[in-house]
Amino acid sequence: MDSNMRFFNTPDYPFMKAIFTLFLLLSIPYCLAAQAPTDTLRYVVLTNGQLSGKAWLLPQGHDVTGFLTYNDRGRGPKLTTHYTLNDQHIPLTLNVSGNDYYKNEVHETFRLADGVAHWKNADEKKDIPITKPAVYVSNVSGMDAMLTQALFAAPNHTVNLLPTGQSVMTQILTHSLKNGQPVTLWAIRGINYTPTLTWLDSKGYPLGSIGDFFVTIREGLEADIPELRRLQKAEDGKFYRQLARTLPEPIPQGLVVQNVNLFDAEKAQLVPAQTIVVKNGRIEQVGSAASVKIPAGYRLINGAGKTVLPGLWDMHVHFTNPTDGIIEVALGITEVRDMGNTDALLTLRNQIDSMQLIAPRIAVMSGFIDGKGPFSGPGLRVTSVEEGIQAVRDYKAKGYQSIKLYSSIKPEWVAPMAAEAHRLGMHVIGHIPSYMTAEQAIAAGYDEITHANMVMLNFLGDTLDTRSMGRFTNVAQRAAGLDLSGPAFARFVQLMQQKHIAFDPTASVFEQMFTSESGQFDPTMASVANRLPGPVQRTLYGQGLPVPMGMAATYKKSFATLLDAIKRLHDAGILMVAGTDNYAGYALHRELELYVQAGISAAQALQMATYNPAKLSNRLGDLGTLTPGKRADFILVNGNPTQRISDIRRVDYTIKDGVLYDSKKLLNSLSIHHYSEP
């Protein structure tokens, strides 16, 4: 179930924009003024346990008003809303204004009059006749209270949705808070991939939204958060364990994929007419279809016209939502590197390894460390180099393989923290701290650079404050003018070569941020948007940065410069790994397409999602290639992605530890259409 929906992701911590959407779609409506009147329902916004914002809700008969604001490293929304209801709690009018997470101006209106629904926002202008009552789902704010009030009052707790669909709310359990107030956990279906959990009071108003990192809660009820989270997670667990029991197909007798084209990930080339034999979770045989004998009783899959590849890696995720895991496995991802999370990650990893959840193996965990301050990211926050060194040791003790340093770390702390990480055998990666360049970070001990914008910032000097939006806007506005054929870039490439620095570009997030347009689907998801549930599709519009007047072409040229840098670094022999920090599963496919768009061959792009991650993660003994004795982690694709990279989207089966996952069944369980369906 989606107690933390992830329609959107953002660089550095992908579920932050998802949480913004969760808050908007499923939490609290917002108001016309920042000062709350008396008798309001007041809420606090907590990120990583720290106060980061506020919200309030004021119902007055048929009129409802509210307000929301929070700060996430200089980003975050400030939204005001007013809506009116009829006697059946169906919205008649809606007005939303303010700014969204990336500071884009927001203005949305809706009205229902004379049997026609009229709405307008940055992406849509619609006039739709309706014949039965329906609740408008805002493209900006969503209105949980607006939706939950209607569901709460409706017969069978069922309402029709505008523009499309139907939503049903089911009571899960009741609970008494510490103050004796009764609250109810409900599951709302029809607005996301899976039922969405929300806590309501006895009148149907939201109590809050309880996530691991991000929480909204009624003011004064903060002490109830741990128990509400525990109860919510227990219900989540029931749902996902049921899927994990019914969707995988164990193959105790063994599996054979016959007469298939096999991708040799080490050499980045295709080997035709091969047969691969699997037994007890391991690859037993690989060889020409003519020479491999098929053992009796093994399950046989005809691979004619298809390609088998090692399971894909996404080297930049923040795994919080089990729904994402199902999508990722369905789309061929068998391993991920988590790039910063709460300690809940350890529990999730154990649940995945014990097959209680369908999800990729969390092959690498990166401990997130940032300096304490107004722009701090999630994870451990430190106030001195001594605390930073201790944080490195703490992560090592918990089994983490790498550390991720973030933007508020003081530059002079990097070298001693990196030295301690290296002493403990840990990999050092991260954002380049504010007032530091990538070259300086490499000299101080970085082993890898994450995000292509961090490479571009190297050539904009060490005087920039990149703790907030500046790390995006400076690159969007200035990268177009950089000369990548000049000596500065050549020296940087040489330094990366000499120090054996790896690179995780996350290109798709910058295509999203620099090139998205209002009224158009986010380019990361444009080719698959029509496969998703209707309410989810509408969240995919225009996810870019605010673009100053007359600079749209510059932003797009800056993205082209990022792709040029990726190609040049690849050609220079820099070890590159495919990571996304973006939508689950689909973003990795787009990431590989962008590498090819940059001029890298399709086979080499696939190598960046198979062999290279296993090499960087010291897992080639078990993963990364299809050779006898290794884990049976591979995918069967309908087509030849070494010739046409977009064929990587045509996954039929994913095999992980010898267990078969039917891509169509997994996606259909989330109301997503498979590529093979109309």
mmCIF file with all atom_site columns, N, CA, C and O in Angstrom, residues 10-31:
data_model
loop_
_atom_site.group_PDB
_atom_site.id
_atom_site.type_symbol
_atom_site.label_atom_id
_atom_site.label_alt_id
_atom_site.label_comp_id
_atom_site.label_asym_id
_atom_site.label_entity_id
_atom_site.label_seq_id
_atom_site.pdbx_PDB_ins_code
_atom_site.Cartn_x
_atom_site.Cartn_y
_atom_site.Cartn_z
_atom_site.occupancy
_atom_site.B_iso_or_equiv
_atom_site.pdbx_formal_charge
_atom_site.auth_seq_id
_atom_site.auth_comp_id
_atom_site.auth_asym_id
_atom_site.auth_atom_id
_atom_site.pdbx_PDB_model_num
ATOM 1  N N  . THR A 1 10 ? 12.989 13.552 -6.892 1.00 0.00 ? 10 THR A N  1
ATOM 2  C CA . THR A 1 10 ? 13.862 14.682 -7.136 1.00 0.00 ? 10 THR A CA 1
ATOM 3  C C  . THR A 1 10 ? 15.288 14.258 -6.927 1.00 0.00 ? 10 THR A C  1
ATOM 4  O O  . THR A 1 10 ? 15.564 13.332 -6.181 1.00 0.00 ? 10 THR A O  1
ATOM 5  N N  . PRO A 1 11 ? 16.254 14.921 -7.565 1.00 0.00 ? 11 PRO A N  1
ATOM 6  C CA . PRO A 1 11 ? 17.632 14.616 -7.291 1.00 0.00 ? 11 PRO A CA 1
ATOM 7  C C  . PRO A 1 11 ? 17.906 14.774 -5.811 1.00 0.00 ? 11 PRO A C  1
ATOM 8  O O  . PRO A 1 11 ? 17.326 15.605 -5.159 1.00 0.00 ? 11 PRO A O  1
ATOM 9  N N  . ASP A 1 12 ? 18.759 14.028 -5.285 1.00 0.00 ? 12 ASP A N  1
ATOM 10 C CA . ASP A 1 12 ? 19.287 13.940 -3.932 1.00 0.00 ? 12 ASP A CA 1
ATOM 11 C C  . ASP A 1 12 ? 18.439 13.107 -3.006 1.00 0.00 ? 12 ASP A C  1
ATOM 12 O O  . ASP A 1 12 ? 18.952 12.411 -2.189 1.00 0.00 ? 12 ASP A O  1
ATOM 13 N N  . TYR A 1 13 ? 17.130 13.218 -3.079 1.00 0.00 ? 13 TYR A N  1
ATOM 14 C CA . TYR A 1 13 ? 16.312 12.409 -2.185 1.00 0.00 ? 13 TYR A CA 1
ATOM 15 C C  . TYR A 1 13 ? 14.957 12.251 -2.817 1.00 0.00 ? 13 TYR A C  1
ATOM 16 O O  . TYR A 1 13 ? 14.064 13.039 -2.623 1.00 0.00 ? 13 TYR A O  1
ATOM 17 N N  . PRO A 1 14 ? 14.781 11.205 -3.617 1.00 0.00 ? 14 PRO A N  1
ATOM 18 C CA . PRO A 1 14 ? 13.677 11.171 -4.538 1.00 0.00 ? 14 PRO A CA 1
ATOM 19 C C  . PRO A 1 14 ? 12.321 11.220 -3.916 1.00 0.00 ? 14 PRO A C  1
ATOM 20 O O  . PRO A 1 14 ? 11.407 11.694 -4.539 1.00 0.00 ? 14 PRO A O  1
ATOM 21 N N  . PHE A 1 15 ? 12.151 10.715 -2.676 1.00 0.00 ? 15 PHE A N  1
ATOM 22 C CA . PHE A 1 15 ? 10.778 10.723 -2.218 1.00 0.00 ? 15 PHE A CA 1
ATOM 23 C C  . PHE A 1 15 ? 10.352 12.068 -1.665 1.00 0.00 ? 15 PHE A C  1
ATOM 24 O O  . PHE A 1 15 ? 9.229  12.237 -1.244 1.00 0.00 ? 15 PHE A O  1
ATOM 25 N N  . MET A 1 16 ? 11.216 13.108 -1.690 1.00 0.00 ? 16 MET A N  1
ATOM 26 C CA . MET A 1 16 ? 10.761 14.399 -1.185 1.00 0.00 ? 16 MET A CA 1
ATOM 27 C C  . MET A 1 16 ? 9.643  14.983 -2.041 1.00 0.00 ? 16 MET A C  1
ATOM 28 O O  . MET A 1 16 ? 8.652  15.478 -1.526 1.00 0.00 ? 16 MET A O  1
ATOM 29 N N  . LYS A 1 17 ? 9.799  14.925 -3.358 1.00 0.00 ? 17 LYS A N  1
ATOM 30 C CA . LYS A 1 17 ? 8.712  15.449 -4.172 1.00 0.00 ? 17 LYS A CA 1
ATOM 31 C C  . LYS A 1 17 ? 7.525  14.508 -4.129 1.00 0.00 ? 17 LYS A C  1
ATOM 32 O O  . LYS A 1 17 ? 6.382  14.926 -4.234 1.00 0.00 ? 17 LYS A O  1
ATOM 33 N N  . ALA A 1 18 ? 7.811  13.223 -3.951 1.00 0.00 ? 18 ALA A N  1
ATOM 34 C CA . ALA A 1 18 ? 6.713  12.286 -3.768 1.00 0.00 ? 18 ALA A CA 1
ATOM 35 C C  . ALA A 1 18 ? 5.915  12.642 -2.536 1.00 0.00 ? 18 ALA A C  1
ATOM 36 O O  . ALA A 1 18 ? 4.693  12.592 -2.529 1.00 0.00 ? 18 ALA A O  1
ATOM 37 N N  . ILE A 1 19 ? 6.625  12.986 -1.471 1.00 0.00 ? 19 ILE A N  1
ATOM 38 C CA . ILE A 1 19 ? 5.956  13.332 -0.229 1.00 0.00 ? 19 ILE A CA 1
ATOM 39 C C  . ILE A 1 19 ? 5.145  14.599 -0.417 1.00 0.00 ? 19 ILE A C  1
ATOM 40 O O  . ILE A 1 19 ? 4.044  14.741 0.104  1.00 0.00 ? 19 ILE A O  1
ATOM 41 N N  . PHE A 1 20 ? 5.709  15.529 -1.173 1.00 0.00 ? 20 PHE A N  1
ATOM 42 C CA . PHE A 1 20 ? 4.946  16.738 -1.494 1.00 0.00 ? 20 PHE A CA 1
ATOM 43 C C  . PHE A 1 20 ? 3.640  16.349 -2.170 1.00 0.00 ? 20 PHE A C  1
ATOM 44 O O  . PHE A 1 20 ? 2.560  16.822 -1.811 1.00 0.00 ? 20 PHE A O  1
ATOM 45 N N  . THR A 1 21 ? 3.720  15.437 -3.128 1.00 0.00 ? 21 THR A N  1
ATOM 46 C CA . THR A 1 21 ? 2.512  15.000 -3.807 1.00 0.00 ? 21 THR A CA 1
ATOM 47 C C  . THR A 1 21 ? 1.589  14.273 -2.848 1.00 0.00 ? 21 THR A C  1
ATOM 48 O O  . THR A 1 21 ? 0.377  14.431 -2.882 1.00 0.00 ? 21 THR A O  1
ATOM 49 N N  . LEU A 1 22 ? 2.167  13.441 -1.986 1.00 0.00 ? 22 LEU A N  1
ATOM 50 C CA . LEU A 1 22 ? 1.357  12.761 -0.985 1.00 0.00 ? 22 LEU A CA 1
ATOM 51 C C  . LEU A 1 22 ? 0.603  13.774 -0.147 1.00 0.00 ? 22 LEU A C  1
ATOM 52 O O  . LEU A 1 22 ? -0.593 13.660 0.085  1.00 0.00 ? 22 LEU A O  1
ATOM 53 N N  . PHE A 1 23 ? 1.325  14.794 0.314  1.00 0.00 ? 23 PHE A N  1
ATOM 54 C CA . PHE A 1 23 ? 0.688  15.800 1.145  1.00 0.00 ? 23 PHE A CA 1
ATOM 55 C C  . PHE A 1 23 ? -0.434 16.472 0.366  1.00 0.00 ? 23 PHE A C  1
ATOM 56 O O  . PHE A 1 23 ? -1.516 16.715 0.876  1.00 0.00 ? 23 PHE A O  1
ATOM 57 N N  . LEU A 1 24 ? -0.164 16.740 -0.901 1.00 0.00 ? 24 LEU A N  1
ATOM 58 C CA . LEU A 1 24 ? -1.162 17.441 -1.689 1.00 0.00 ? 24 LEU A CA 1
ATOM 59 C C  . LEU A 1 24 ? -2.331 16.542 -2.045 1.00 0.00 ? 24 LEU A C  1
ATOM 60 O O  . LEU A 1 24 ? -3.483 16.948 -1.992 1.00 0.00 ? 24 LEU A O  1
ATOM 61 N N  . LEU A 1 25 ? -2.029 15.314 -2.429 1.00 0.00 ? 25 LEU A N  1
ATOM 62 C CA . LEU A 1 25 ? -3.107 14.431 -2.843 1.00 0.00 ? 25 LEU A CA 1
ATOM 63 C C  . LEU A 1 25 ? -3.832 13.819 -1.659 1.00 0.00 ? 25 LEU A C  1
ATOM 64 O O  . LEU A 1 25 ? -5.009 13.534 -1.734 1.00 0.00 ? 25 LEU A O  1
ATOM 65 N N  . LEU A 1 26 ? -3.110 13.603 -0.583 1.00 0.00 ? 26 LEU A N  1
ATOM 66 C CA . LEU A 1 26 ? -3.700 12.798 0.473  1.00 0.00 ? 26 LEU A CA 1
ATOM 67 C C  . LEU A 1 26 ? -3.475 13.344 1.854  1.00 0.00 ? 26 LEU A C  1
ATOM 68 O O  . LEU A 1 26 ? -3.394 12.601 2.799  1.00 0.00 ? 26 LEU A O  1
ATOM 69 N N  . SER A 1 27 ? -3.351 14.619 1.993  1.00 0.00 ? 27 SER A N  1
ATOM 70 C CA . SER A 1 27 ? -3.146 15.063 3.344  1.00 0.00 ? 27 SER A CA 1
ATOM 71 C C  . SER A 1 27 ? -4.037 16.207 3.734  1.00 0.00 ? 27 SER A C  1
ATOM 72 O O  . SER A 1 27 ? -5.071 15.999 4.311  1.00 0.00 ? 27 SER A O  1
ATOM 73 N N  . ILE A 1 28 ? -3.688 17.449 3.402  1.00 0.00 ? 28 ILE A N  1
ATOM 74 C CA . ILE A 1 28 ? -4.391 18.573 3.985  1.00 0.00 ? 28 ILE A CA 1
ATOM 75 C C  . ILE A 1 28 ? -4.691 19.610 2.931  1.00 0.00 ? 28 ILE A C  1
ATOM 76 O O  . ILE A 1 28 ? -3.835 19.942 2.142  1.00 0.00 ? 28 ILE A O  1
ATOM 77 N N  . PRO A 1 29 ? -5.883 20.181 2.907  1.00 0.00 ? 29 PRO A N  1
ATOM 78 C CA . PRO A 1 29 ? -6.106 21.307 2.037  1.00 0.00 ? 29 PRO A CA 1
ATOM 79 C C  . PRO A 1 29 ? -5.517 22.567 2.633  1.00 0.00 ? 29 PRO A C  1
ATOM 80 O O  . PRO A 1 29 ? -5.255 22.622 3.805  1.00 0.00 ? 29 PRO A O  1
ATOM 81 N N  . TYR A 1 30 ? -5.371 23.558 1.800  1.00 0.00 ? 30 TYR A N  1
ATOM 82 C CA . TYR A 1 30 ? -4.583 24.714 2.191  1.00 0.00 ? 30 TYR A CA 1
ATOM 83 C C  . TYR A 1 30 ? -5.392 25.983 2.023  1.00 0.00 ? 30 TYR A C  1
ATOM 84 O O  . TYR A 1 30 ? -6.410 25.983 1.395  1.00 0.00 ? 30 TYR A O  1
ATOM 85 N N  . CYS A 1 31 ? -4.917 27.066 2.502  1.00 0.00 ? 31 CYS A N  1
ATOM 86 C CA . CYS A 1 31 ? -5.816 28.190 2.701  1.00 0.00 ? 31 CYS A CA 1
ATOM 87 C C  . CYS A 1 31 ? -5.412 29.482 2.045  1.00 0.00 ? 31 CYS A C  1
ATOM 88 O O  . CYS A 1 31 ? -4.442 29.552 1.349  1.00 0.00 ? 31 CYS A O  1
#
